[in-house]
Amino acid sequence: MRILIFGAGILGALLFIVASILGGAQIEGYSLISQFISESYATGLPNTDYLRYMYIASGVLLALFGFTVSSAMPKSTGIKIGFFLFAIFYGFGTVVTGFFPCDIGCNPDPEVASLSQFIHNTVGFLTYTIVPFCLLGIGFLAKGLGSMVKFGKISILCGVLSFGFVVLLFGNPTGSFIGLFQRIIEGSILFWVIFTATTVKTNGLKITGHPTA
């Protein structure tokens, strides 16, 4: 099981990262600082279907990671709920935003948005509202367990970082640094995924306090 957890987490995170890099690189004048990631595969842009497929695949893998990783954690209902919510809102959320891309420019005004962009924006809002609290909740619960103090601290740090930049992003969704803020949010969450997957693989099931055999 730990190999499945590791593979799903690492591959899911890498697919997302590679897709975001490729998307920005293929559009002349695209700004990583001032433009949303979604603008790189918006409706109407040529040769971007493969990016949507990459994000969809990434979301499926990250959902699988979220649903399975709690099996390598202590039997805590709170931690299990935190990972399940992560799987639903970050994993499946990424799948939905891949199926429903935003319009060119990703205008956040609901009065001019298409149905696809409305769904995209709604799911993105829910994802960024809930996922940082998943990391924080998992972190605080794990920090109270002797064998998971480091994991708990990293989870809290990533949760605080992502939440802080969500506040900045939501506070000014048309500002000059929205791309940077979004990438810091995504980066902190994906770093946490990679750290968690690596921790499970490195420590085996010892992270639960049980023998690995």
CSV table of C-alpha atoms in Angstrom, one decimal:
chain,number,residue,atom,x,y,z
A,1,MET,CA,0.0,0.0,0.0
A,2,ARG,CA,2.8,2.4,0.8
A,3,ILE,CA,4.2,2.1,-2.8
A,4,LEU,CA,0.7,3.0,-4.1
A,5,ILE,CA,0.5,6.0,-1.8
A,6,PHE,CA,4.0,7.2,-2.7
A,7,GLY,CA,3.4,6.7,-6.5
A,8,ALA,CA,0.0,8.4,-6.5
A,9,GLY,CA,1.2,11.4,-4.5
A,10,ILE,CA,4.5,12.0,-6.3
A,11,LEU,CA,3.1,11.4,-9.9
A,12,GLY,CA,0.0,13.5,-9.2
A,13,ALA,CA,2.1,16.4,-7.9
A,14,LEU,CA,4.6,16.2,-10.7
A,15,LEU,CA,1.9,16.1,-13.4
A,16,PHE,CA,0.4,19.2,-12.0
A,17,ILE,CA,3.8,21.0,-11.8
A,18,VAL,CA,4.8,20.0,-15.3
A,19,ALA,CA,1.4,21.0,-16.8
A,20,SER,CA,1.7,24.4,-15.2
A,21,ILE,CA,5.2,24.9,-16.6
A,22,LEU,CA,4.3,23.7,-20.1
A,23,GLY,CA,1.1,25.8,-20.1
A,24,GLY,CA,3.0,29.1,-19.3
A,25,ALA,CA,5.9,28.3,-21.7
A,26,GLN,CA,3.7,27.8,-24.8
A,27,ILE,CA,1.9,31.2,-24.6
A,28,GLU,CA,3.9,34.2,-25.7
A,29,GLY,CA,3.8,37.0,-23.2
A,30,TYR,CA,2.2,34.8,-20.5
A,31,SER,CA,3.1,36.1,-17.0
A,32,LEU,CA,3.7,33.7,-14.1
A,33,ILE,CA,3.3,36.7,-11.8
A,34,SER,CA,0.0,38.3,-12.9
A,35,GLN,CA,-1.9,35.5,-14.6
A,36,PHE,CA,-3.8,32.5,-13.2
A,37,ILE,CA,-2.6,29.0,-14.0
A,38,SER,CA,-6.0,28.3,-15.6
A,39,GLU,CA,-5.4,31.0,-18.2
A,40,SER,CA,-2.8,28.7,-19.8
A,41,TYR,CA,-5.5,26.2,-20.8
A,42,ALA,CA,-8.6,28.4,-21.1
A,43,THR,CA,-11.4,27.7,-23.6
A,44,GLY,CA,-10.5,28.8,-27.1
A,45,LEU,CA,-6.7,28.5,-26.8
A,46,PRO,CA,-5.1,26.2,-29.4
A,47,ASN,CA,-3.2,23.0,-28.5
A,48,THR,CA,-4.2,23.0,-24.8
A,49,ASP,CA,-6.3,19.9,-24.6
A,50,TYR,CA,-3.3,17.9,-23.5
A,51,LEU,CA,-2.9,20.2,-20.5
A,52,ARG,CA,-6.4,19.6,-19.4
A,53,TYR,CA,-5.8,15.8,-19.6
A,54,MET,CA,-2.7,16.2,-17.5
A,55,TYR,CA,-4.6,18.2,-14.8
A,56,ILE,CA,-7.4,15.6,-14.9
A,57,ALA,CA,-4.9,12.7,-14.5
A,58,SER,CA,-3.1,14.7,-11.7
A,59,GLY,CA,-6.4,15.2,-9.9
A,60,VAL,CA,-7.3,11.5,-10.1
A,61,LEU,CA,-3.9,10.5,-8.7
A,62,LEU,CA,-4.1,13.1,-5.9
A,63,ALA,CA,-7.6,11.9,-5.0
A,64,LEU,CA,-6.3,8.3,-4.8
A,65,PHE,CA,-3.4,9.6,-2.6
A,66,GLY,CA,-5.8,11.3,-0.3
A,67,PHE,CA,-8.1,8.3,0.1
A,68,THR,CA,-5.4,5.8,0.7
A,69,VAL,CA,-2.7,7.7,2.8
A,70,SER,CA,-4.7,7.6,6.0
A,71,SER,CA,-4.1,3.8,6.0
A,72,ALA,CA,-0.5,4.6,6.8
A,73,MET,CA,-1.4,7.0,9.6
A,74,PRO,CA,-2.5,6.4,13.2
A,75,LYS,CA,-6.1,5.5,13.6
A,76,SER,CA,-7.4,9.0,14.1
A,77,THR,CA,-10.9,9.9,12.8
A,78,GLY,CA,-9.9,13.5,12.5
A,79,ILE,CA,-6.8,12.8,10.4
A,80,LYS,CA,-8.8,10.4,8.2
A,81,ILE,CA,-11.5,13.0,7.6
A,82,GLY,CA,-8.8,15.6,6.8
A,83,PHE,CA,-7.3,13.4,4.1
A,84,PHE,CA,-10.7,12.5,2.7
A,85,LEU,CA,-11.6,16.2,2.4
A,86,PHE,CA,-8.3,16.8,0.7
A,87,ALA,CA,-9.0,14.0,-1.8
A,88,ILE,CA,-12.4,15.4,-2.6
A,89,PHE,CA,-11.7,19.1,-2.8
A,90,TYR,CA,-8.1,19.1,-4.1
A,91,GLY,CA,-8.1,15.8,-6.0
A,92,PHE,CA,-11.5,15.8,-7.5
A,93,GLY,CA,-11.5,19.6,-7.6
A,94,THR,CA,-8.5,19.5,-9.9
A,95,VAL,CA,-10.4,17.0,-12.1
A,96,VAL,CA,-13.5,19.2,-12.3
A,97,THR,CA,-11.5,22.3,-13.2
A,98,GLY,CA,-9.8,20.3,-16.0
A,99,PHE,CA,-13.2,19.3,-17.4
A,100,PHE,CA,-14.5,22.8,-17.1
A,101,PRO,CA,-11.8,25.3,-18.1
A,102,CYS,CA,-12.2,29.0,-17.6
A,103,ASP,CA,-12.9,31.5,-20.4
A,104,ILE,CA,-9.9,33.4,-22.0
A,105,GLY,CA,-8.7,35.8,-19.4
A,106,CYS,CA,-10.5,34.0,-16.6
A,107,ASN,CA,-12.6,37.0,-15.7
A,108,PRO,CA,-13.8,36.4,-12.1
A,109,ASP,CA,-17.0,38.4,-12.7
A,110,PRO,CA,-19.9,35.9,-12.5
A,111,GLU,CA,-22.1,38.2,-14.6
A,112,VAL,CA,-19.9,37.6,-17.7
A,113,ALA,CA,-18.7,34.1,-17.1
A,114,SER,CA,-19.8,31.1,-19.1
A,115,LEU,CA,-21.2,28.0,-17.4
A,116,SER,CA,-17.8,26.3,-17.7
A,117,GLN,CA,-16.1,29.2,-16.0
A,118,PHE,CA,-18.8,29.5,-13.3
A,119,ILE,CA,-18.2,25.8,-12.4
A,120,HIS,CA,-14.4,26.3,-12.6
A,121,ASN,CA,-14.5,29.4,-10.3
A,122,THR,CA,-16.9,27.8,-7.8
A,123,VAL,CA,-14.8,24.6,-7.5
A,124,GLY,CA,-11.6,26.7,-7.2
A,125,PHE,CA,-13.1,28.8,-4.5
A,126,LEU,CA,-14.2,25.8,-2.5
A,127,THR,CA,-10.8,24.1,-3.0
A,128,TYR,CA,-8.9,27.1,-1.8
A,129,THR,CA,-11.3,27.7,1.1
A,130,ILE,CA,-11.2,24.2,2.5
A,131,VAL,CA,-7.8,22.6,1.6
A,132,PRO,CA,-5.6,24.8,3.8
A,133,PHE,CA,-7.8,23.9,6.8
A,134,CYS,CA,-7.4,20.2,5.9
A,135,LEU,CA,-3.6,20.6,6.2
A,136,LEU,CA,-3.9,22.6,9.4
A,137,GLY,CA,-6.3,20.1,11.0
A,138,ILE,CA,-4.1,17.1,10.0
A,139,GLY,CA,-1.1,19.0,11.3
A,140,PHE,CA,-2.4,19.8,14.7
A,141,LEU,CA,-3.8,16.3,15.2
A,142,ALA,CA,-0.5,14.7,14.1
A,143,LYS,CA,1.6,17.1,16.2
A,144,GLY,CA,0.0,15.6,19.3
A,145,LEU,CA,1.3,12.1,18.4
A,146,GLY,CA,4.8,11.4,19.5
A,147,SER,CA,5.9,9.6,16.3
A,148,MET,CA,4.5,12.3,14.0
A,149,VAL,CA,5.7,15.6,15.4
A,150,LYS,CA,7.8,16.6,12.4
A,151,PHE,CA,5.0,15.7,10.0
A,152,GLY,CA,2.6,17.7,12.1
A,153,LYS,CA,4.8,20.8,12.1
A,154,ILE,CA,5.4,20.6,8.3
A,155,SER,CA,1.6,20.2,7.7
A,156,ILE,CA,0.9,23.2,9.9
A,157,LEU,CA,3.5,25.3,8.1
A,158,CYS,CA,2.1,24.4,4.7
A,159,GLY,CA,-1.4,25.0,5.9
A,160,VAL,CA,-0.5,28.5,7.2
A,161,LEU,CA,1.4,29.4,4.1
A,162,SER,CA,-1.4,28.4,1.8
A,163,PHE,CA,-4.1,30.0,3.9
A,164,GLY,CA,-2.2,33.3,4.1
A,165,PHE,CA,-1.9,33.6,0.3
A,166,VAL,CA,-5.5,32.5,-0.2
A,167,VAL,CA,-6.5,35.5,1.9
A,168,LEU,CA,-4.3,37.7,-0.3
A,169,LEU,CA,-5.7,36.2,-3.5
A,170,PHE,CA,-9.3,36.5,-2.5
A,171,GLY,CA,-8.7,40.0,-1.2
A,172,ASN,CA,-7.7,41.2,-4.6
A,173,PRO,CA,-8.6,38.7,-7.4
A,174,THR,CA,-7.8,41.1,-10.2
A,175,GLY,CA,-4.5,42.3,-8.8
A,176,SER,CA,-1.0,42.3,-10.4
A,177,PHE,CA,0.3,39.4,-8.3
A,178,ILE,CA,-2.6,36.9,-8.5
A,179,GLY,CA,-0.4,34.4,-10.5
A,180,LEU,CA,2.3,34.5,-7.9
A,181,PHE,CA,-0.1,34.1,-5.0
A,182,GLN,CA,-1.8,31.2,-6.7
A,183,ARG,CA,1.5,29.5,-7.4
A,184,ILE,CA,2.6,29.8,-3.8
A,185,ILE,CA,-0.7,28.3,-2.7
A,186,GLU,CA,-0.3,25.4,-5.1
A,187,GLY,CA,3.4,25.0,-4.3
A,188,SER,CA,2.8,24.8,-0.6
A,189,ILE,CA,0.1,22.2,-1.0
A,190,LEU,CA,2.0,20.1,-3.5
A,191,PHE,CA,5.2,20.3,-1.4
A,192,TRP,CA,3.1,18.9,1.5
A,193,VAL,CA,1.8,16.0,-0.8
A,194,ILE,CA,5.4,15.2,-1.8
A,195,PHE,CA,6.6,15.4,1.8
A,196,THR,CA,3.8,13.2,3.0
A,197,ALA,CA,4.3,10.6,0.3
A,198,THR,CA,8.0,10.5,0.8
A,199,THR,CA,7.6,10.2,4.6
A,200,VAL,CA,5.2,7.3,4.2
A,201,LYS,CA,7.6,5.5,1.8
A,202,THR,CA,10.7,6.2,3.9
A,203,ASN,CA,9.3,5.2,7.2
A,204,GLY,CA,7.0,2.5,5.9
A,205,LEU,CA,4.1,1.9,8.3
A,206,LYS,CA,6.3,2.8,11.2
A,207,ILE,CA,4.7,6.2,11.1
A,208,THR,CA,1.6,4.5,12.7
A,209,GLY,CA,3.7,3.1,15.5
A,210,HIS,CA,3.1,-0.4,14.3
A,211,PRO,CA,5.6,-2.9,12.9
A,212,THR,CA,6.3,-2.7,9.1
A,213,ALA,CA,6.0,-6.4,8.7
